[in-house]
Coordinates of C-alpha atoms in Angstrom, one line a residue:
M1 CA 139.0 91.7 35.1
S2 CA 135.8 89.8 34.6
M3 CA 133.8 87.9 37.3
E4 CA 134.8 84.6 35.7
D5 CA 138.5 85.4 36.2
L6 CA 137.9 86.3 39.8
V7 CA 136.1 83.1 40.5
A8 CA 138.8 81.1 38.7
Q9 CA 141.5 82.8 40.8
T10 CA 139.7 82.1 44.2
S11 CA 138.3 78.7 43.5
G12 CA 140.0 75.9 45.5
S13 CA 141.7 78.3 47.9
D14 CA 140.8 78.5 51.6
A15 CA 139.9 81.8 53.1
E16 CA 142.4 83.0 55.7
G17 CA 140.9 84.1 59.0
G18 CA 142.0 87.0 61.1
P19 CA 143.9 86.7 64.3
F20 CA 140.7 86.1 66.3
P21 CA 138.5 83.9 64.1
F22 CA 134.9 83.4 65.0
P23 CA 134.3 79.9 66.4
S24 CA 132.4 77.5 64.2
L25 CA 128.8 76.5 65.1
D26 CA 130.0 73.0 66.0
A27 CA 132.3 74.4 68.6
L28 CA 129.6 76.7 70.0
N29 CA 127.1 73.8 70.1
D30 CA 129.6 71.6 72.1
A31 CA 130.4 74.5 74.5
C32 CA 126.7 75.1 75.2
G33 CA 126.2 71.5 76.2
K34 CA 128.7 72.0 79.0
I35 CA 126.9 75.0 80.5
P36 CA 124.6 74.1 83.4
Q37 CA 121.0 74.4 82.4
S38 CA 118.5 76.6 84.3
R39 CA 116.8 73.5 85.7
D40 CA 120.1 72.3 87.1
L41 CA 120.7 75.7 88.8
T42 CA 117.3 75.8 90.4
V43 CA 117.5 72.3 91.7
G44 CA 121.0 73.0 93.1
L45 CA 119.8 76.2 94.7
E46 CA 116.8 74.5 96.3
E47 CA 118.9 71.5 97.6
G48 CA 121.5 73.9 99.0
F49 CA 118.9 75.9 100.8
L50 CA 117.3 72.7 102.2
D51 CA 120.7 71.6 103.5
I52 CA 121.2 74.7 105.5
R53 CA 117.6 75.2 106.6
D54 CA 117.8 73.4 109.9
A55 CA 121.0 75.2 110.9
L56 CA 119.5 78.5 109.8
R57 CA 116.4 77.8 111.9
I58 CA 118.5 77.3 115.0
V59 CA 120.0 80.8 114.5
V60 CA 116.9 82.7 113.3
D61 CA 114.2 81.2 115.5
P62 CA 115.4 82.8 118.8
I63 CA 115.8 86.2 117.0
T64 CA 112.4 86.2 115.4
Q65 CA 110.3 84.6 118.2
P66 CA 109.6 88.0 119.9
L67 CA 108.0 89.1 116.6
S68 CA 105.6 86.2 116.8
W69 CA 104.8 87.0 120.4
M70 CA 104.2 90.7 119.6
L71 CA 101.9 89.8 116.7
R72 CA 99.9 87.3 118.6
N73 CA 99.4 89.7 121.6
A74 CA 98.5 92.6 119.3
L75 CA 96.0 90.5 117.5
D76 CA 94.5 89.3 120.8
V77 CA 94.2 92.8 122.2
M78 CA 92.8 94.4 119.1
T79 CA 90.2 91.7 118.5
S80 CA 89.2 90.8 122.1
T81 CA 88.7 94.4 123.3
P82 CA 85.1 95.5 122.9
W83 CA 84.5 98.0 120.1
W84 CA 83.1 100.6 122.6
V85 CA 86.5 100.6 124.3
M86 CA 88.8 100.2 121.3
I87 CA 87.3 102.8 119.0
P88 CA 87.4 105.6 121.7
L89 CA 91.0 104.7 122.5
L90 CA 92.0 104.9 118.8
L91 CA 90.2 108.3 118.6
I92 CA 92.1 109.6 121.6
V93 CA 95.4 108.6 119.8
V94 CA 94.2 110.3 116.7
W95 CA 93.4 113.5 118.6
A96 CA 96.8 113.4 120.4
V97 CA 98.6 113.0 117.2
G98 CA 96.8 115.5 115.0
R99 CA 94.9 117.8 117.4
N100 CA 92.2 118.2 114.8
W101 CA 88.5 117.6 115.6
R102 CA 87.6 117.2 111.9
L103 CA 90.2 114.5 111.5
T104 CA 89.0 112.8 114.7
G105 CA 85.4 112.9 113.5
F106 CA 86.4 111.6 110.1
V107 CA 88.2 108.6 111.6
A108 CA 85.2 107.9 113.8
L109 CA 82.9 107.8 110.7
C110 CA 85.4 105.4 109.0
F111 CA 85.4 103.0 111.9
G112 CA 81.6 103.2 112.1
F113 CA 81.3 102.4 108.4
L114 CA 83.7 99.4 108.9
A115 CA 81.5 98.2 111.7
F116 CA 78.4 98.8 109.6
I117 CA 79.7 96.5 106.8
D118 CA 80.6 93.9 109.4
H119 CA 84.4 94.2 108.7
Y120 CA 85.4 95.7 112.1
D121 CA 87.2 92.5 113.4
Y122 CA 89.0 92.1 110.1
A123 CA 90.0 95.8 110.1
M124 CA 91.4 95.4 113.7
Q125 CA 93.4 92.4 112.7
T126 CA 94.9 94.4 109.8
L127 CA 95.7 97.4 112.0
A128 CA 97.3 95.1 114.7
I129 CA 99.7 93.7 112.1
I130 CA 100.5 97.2 110.7
F131 CA 101.1 98.7 114.1
V132 CA 103.6 96.0 115.1
C133 CA 105.4 95.8 111.8
A134 CA 105.6 99.6 111.4
F135 CA 106.9 100.0 114.9
I136 CA 109.7 97.5 114.3
C137 CA 110.5 99.1 111.0
V138 CA 110.9 102.5 112.7
L139 CA 112.8 100.9 115.6
L140 CA 115.3 99.3 113.2
G141 CA 115.2 101.7 110.2
V142 CA 115.8 105.1 112.0
P143 CA 119.1 103.9 113.6
I144 CA 120.2 102.4 110.3
G145 CA 119.4 105.7 108.5
I146 CA 121.3 107.6 111.2
A147 CA 124.4 105.4 110.8
M148 CA 124.2 105.8 107.0
S149 CA 124.1 109.6 107.4
R150 CA 127.3 109.5 109.5
S151 CA 129.3 107.1 107.4
D152 CA 129.6 107.3 103.6
R153 CA 131.1 103.8 103.6
M154 CA 128.1 102.4 105.3
Q155 CA 125.8 104.2 102.9
R156 CA 127.6 102.6 100.0
V157 CA 127.1 99.2 101.6
V158 CA 123.4 99.6 102.6
I159 CA 122.1 101.4 99.4
P160 CA 122.4 98.3 97.2
I161 CA 120.6 96.2 99.8
L162 CA 117.8 98.8 99.9
D163 CA 117.6 98.9 96.1
M164 CA 117.3 95.1 96.1
L165 CA 114.6 95.1 98.7
Q166 CA 112.7 97.8 96.9
T167 CA 112.8 96.3 93.4
L168 CA 112.0 92.6 94.4
P169 CA 108.4 91.7 93.7
P170 CA 106.4 91.4 97.0
F171 CA 105.7 87.7 96.3
V172 CA 109.4 86.9 96.2
Y173 CA 109.8 87.8 99.9
L174 CA 107.5 84.9 100.8
I175 CA 109.3 82.1 99.0
P176 CA 112.3 81.6 101.3
L177 CA 110.2 82.3 104.4
I178 CA 107.7 79.6 103.5
F179 CA 110.6 77.0 103.4
L180 CA 112.1 78.4 106.6
F181 CA 109.0 78.8 108.9
S182 CA 105.7 77.1 109.4
V183 CA 102.7 78.7 107.7
T184 CA 101.0 78.9 111.1
E185 CA 103.7 81.1 112.6
P186 CA 102.9 84.8 112.6
K187 CA 106.6 85.7 112.1
L188 CA 106.3 84.3 108.6
Y189 CA 104.2 87.2 107.3
G190 CA 105.7 89.6 109.9
I191 CA 109.2 89.3 108.5
A192 CA 107.9 89.7 104.9
V193 CA 106.1 92.9 105.9
I194 CA 109.1 94.3 107.7
L195 CA 111.5 93.6 104.8
Y196 CA 109.2 95.2 102.3
A197 CA 108.2 98.3 104.3
I198 CA 111.5 99.2 106.0
V199 CA 113.1 100.8 103.0
P200 CA 111.4 104.3 103.0
V201 CA 112.1 105.1 106.6
V202 CA 115.8 104.1 106.2
R203 CA 116.2 106.2 103.0
L204 CA 114.4 109.3 104.3
T205 CA 116.1 109.3 107.7
D206 CA 119.5 109.2 105.9
L207 CA 118.4 112.0 103.5
G208 CA 116.8 114.2 106.2
I209 CA 120.0 114.2 108.4
R210 CA 122.2 114.9 105.4
L211 CA 120.0 117.8 104.3
V212 CA 120.5 119.6 107.6
D213 CA 122.0 123.0 106.9
K214 CA 125.8 123.1 107.3
D215 CA 125.6 126.5 108.9
V216 CA 123.5 125.0 111.7
I217 CA 126.1 122.3 112.2
E218 CA 128.8 124.9 112.3
A219 CA 126.9 126.9 114.9
A220 CA 126.5 123.8 117.0
D221 CA 130.2 123.1 116.8
A222 CA 130.9 126.7 117.8
F223 CA 128.8 126.1 121.0
G224 CA 131.0 123.1 121.8
M225 CA 128.3 120.4 121.3
T226 CA 129.4 116.8 121.2
K227 CA 128.4 114.5 118.3
H228 CA 125.6 113.0 120.3
Q229 CA 124.3 116.4 121.4
K230 CA 124.4 117.6 117.8
L231 CA 122.6 114.4 116.6
F232 CA 119.8 114.5 119.2
G233 CA 119.5 118.2 119.7
V234 CA 120.0 119.6 116.2
Q235 CA 120.1 117.0 113.4
I236 CA 117.2 114.7 114.3
P237 CA 114.7 117.5 115.2
L238 CA 115.5 119.3 111.9
A239 CA 115.3 116.0 110.0
L240 CA 112.0 115.0 111.7
P241 CA 109.7 116.1 108.8
N242 CA 111.7 113.8 106.4
I243 CA 111.7 111.0 109.0
M244 CA 107.9 111.3 109.4
A245 CA 107.4 111.2 105.7
G246 CA 109.4 107.9 105.7
V247 CA 107.2 106.6 108.5
N248 CA 104.1 107.5 106.4
Q249 CA 105.4 105.6 103.4
T250 CA 106.4 102.6 105.6
I251 CA 102.9 102.4 107.0
M252 CA 101.4 102.5 103.5
M253 CA 103.7 99.8 102.3
S254 CA 103.0 97.7 105.4
L255 CA 99.3 97.8 104.5
A256 CA 100.0 96.7 100.9
M257 CA 102.2 93.8 102.1
V258 CA 99.7 92.7 104.7
V259 CA 97.1 92.2 102.0
I260 CA 99.6 90.1 99.9
A261 CA 100.7 88.2 103.0
S262 CA 97.1 86.8 103.3
M263 CA 98.3 84.1 101.0
V264 CA 100.5 82.8 103.8
S265 CA 97.8 83.0 106.6
A266 CA 98.1 86.7 107.5
P267 CA 94.7 87.6 109.0
G268 CA 92.7 90.7 108.2
L269 CA 90.9 92.1 105.3
G270 CA 93.4 90.5 102.9
I271 CA 91.8 87.1 103.7
L272 CA 88.5 88.4 102.3
V273 CA 90.1 89.8 99.2
L274 CA 91.8 86.4 98.6
R275 CA 88.5 84.7 99.2
G276 CA 86.8 86.9 96.6
I277 CA 89.5 86.0 94.0
R278 CA 89.5 82.3 94.7
N279 CA 85.7 81.8 94.8
L280 CA 84.9 84.6 92.2
E281 CA 82.8 86.4 94.9
L282 CA 82.8 89.9 93.5
G283 CA 80.9 91.5 96.3
V284 CA 83.1 90.0 99.0
G285 CA 86.3 91.2 97.2
L286 CA 85.0 94.7 96.5
I287 CA 83.7 95.4 100.0
A288 CA 87.0 94.1 101.5
G289 CA 88.9 96.3 99.1
L290 CA 86.8 99.3 100.1
G291 CA 87.7 98.5 103.7
I292 CA 91.4 98.5 102.8
V293 CA 91.0 101.8 101.1
I294 CA 89.3 103.3 104.2
I295 CA 92.2 102.1 106.4
A296 CA 94.8 103.5 104.0
I297 CA 93.0 106.9 104.0
V298 CA 92.8 106.9 107.8
L299 CA 96.5 106.0 108.3
D300 CA 97.6 108.5 105.6
R301 CA 95.5 111.4 107.1
V302 CA 96.7 110.7 110.6
T303 CA 100.4 110.6 109.7
K304 CA 100.1 113.6 107.5
A305 CA 98.4 115.5 110.4
S306 CA 101.3 114.6 112.6
L307 CA 103.8 115.8 110.0
A308 CA 101.9 119.1 109.6
R309 CA 102.1 119.7 113.4
I310 CA 105.8 119.1 113.3
D311 CA 106.3 121.5 110.4
A312 CA 104.2 124.1 112.2
S313 CA 106.1 123.8 115.4
Q314 CA 109.5 124.1 113.6
S315 CA 108.3 127.1 111.5
S316 CA 107.1 128.9 114.7
R317 CA 110.5 128.7 116.3

């Protein structure tokens, strides 16, 4: 059969569709017009948040007010104490944690360099925020990690929340907090730092307790230990290296977020970095960045020295 015969047979006849025909473009165009546009969604979300903001403040303010109090007092203590008192106190803490003269001397040189470049006060402000936020992260994160290790159901609930907190860009934490709190309130940047930095200590506490050898747990059961005795006498001591690794990562993430939180009035070296970016002052930004690197190295070395002491004490048992 020729092509002309085929055309003649099919001309004038409508093609029959299948049981599920693809909708026409006109139908798709009409349907798309009924879908809310992204602008409508964003406006609706913003209006909804503003509607509940006052009620949310009534609930959140009493809970978060102690955080503002702790941050203000920590900043006052760290900045008002003379350097010839504060630096020896910090060196005593470093020695008590690491029991290492080389580390103590290295930290002393770092603080001396920060004072030499006239960034001592900014460094103390940064350390004050890190100390408070890291302490709260450990205070909240370790119990959450312990609860996750004892309940698979709670782990399934908390893990998606931790994944969300870990994958959100740091700037996103600041958006709802700016609408909720005043920029002059320390809890604005304090909450952002805590939410960003709490994830590692929760994860590694859960992991450390779950990795405790089952034979050790069975031996504790054989001695008739209760759940609390096993937790505080066996599981937490054996999981302490993992917990300290989580604390180390939490401190590092707190430092990173403190620099970003300078955009919402967080004091410290981040203010100088932001000033260097805004005013194109290369020297100011680079020297402030060098100060942040020095603080990061000091905090990392001190926490790792503490972790090494814990490992050594456990291996000697």
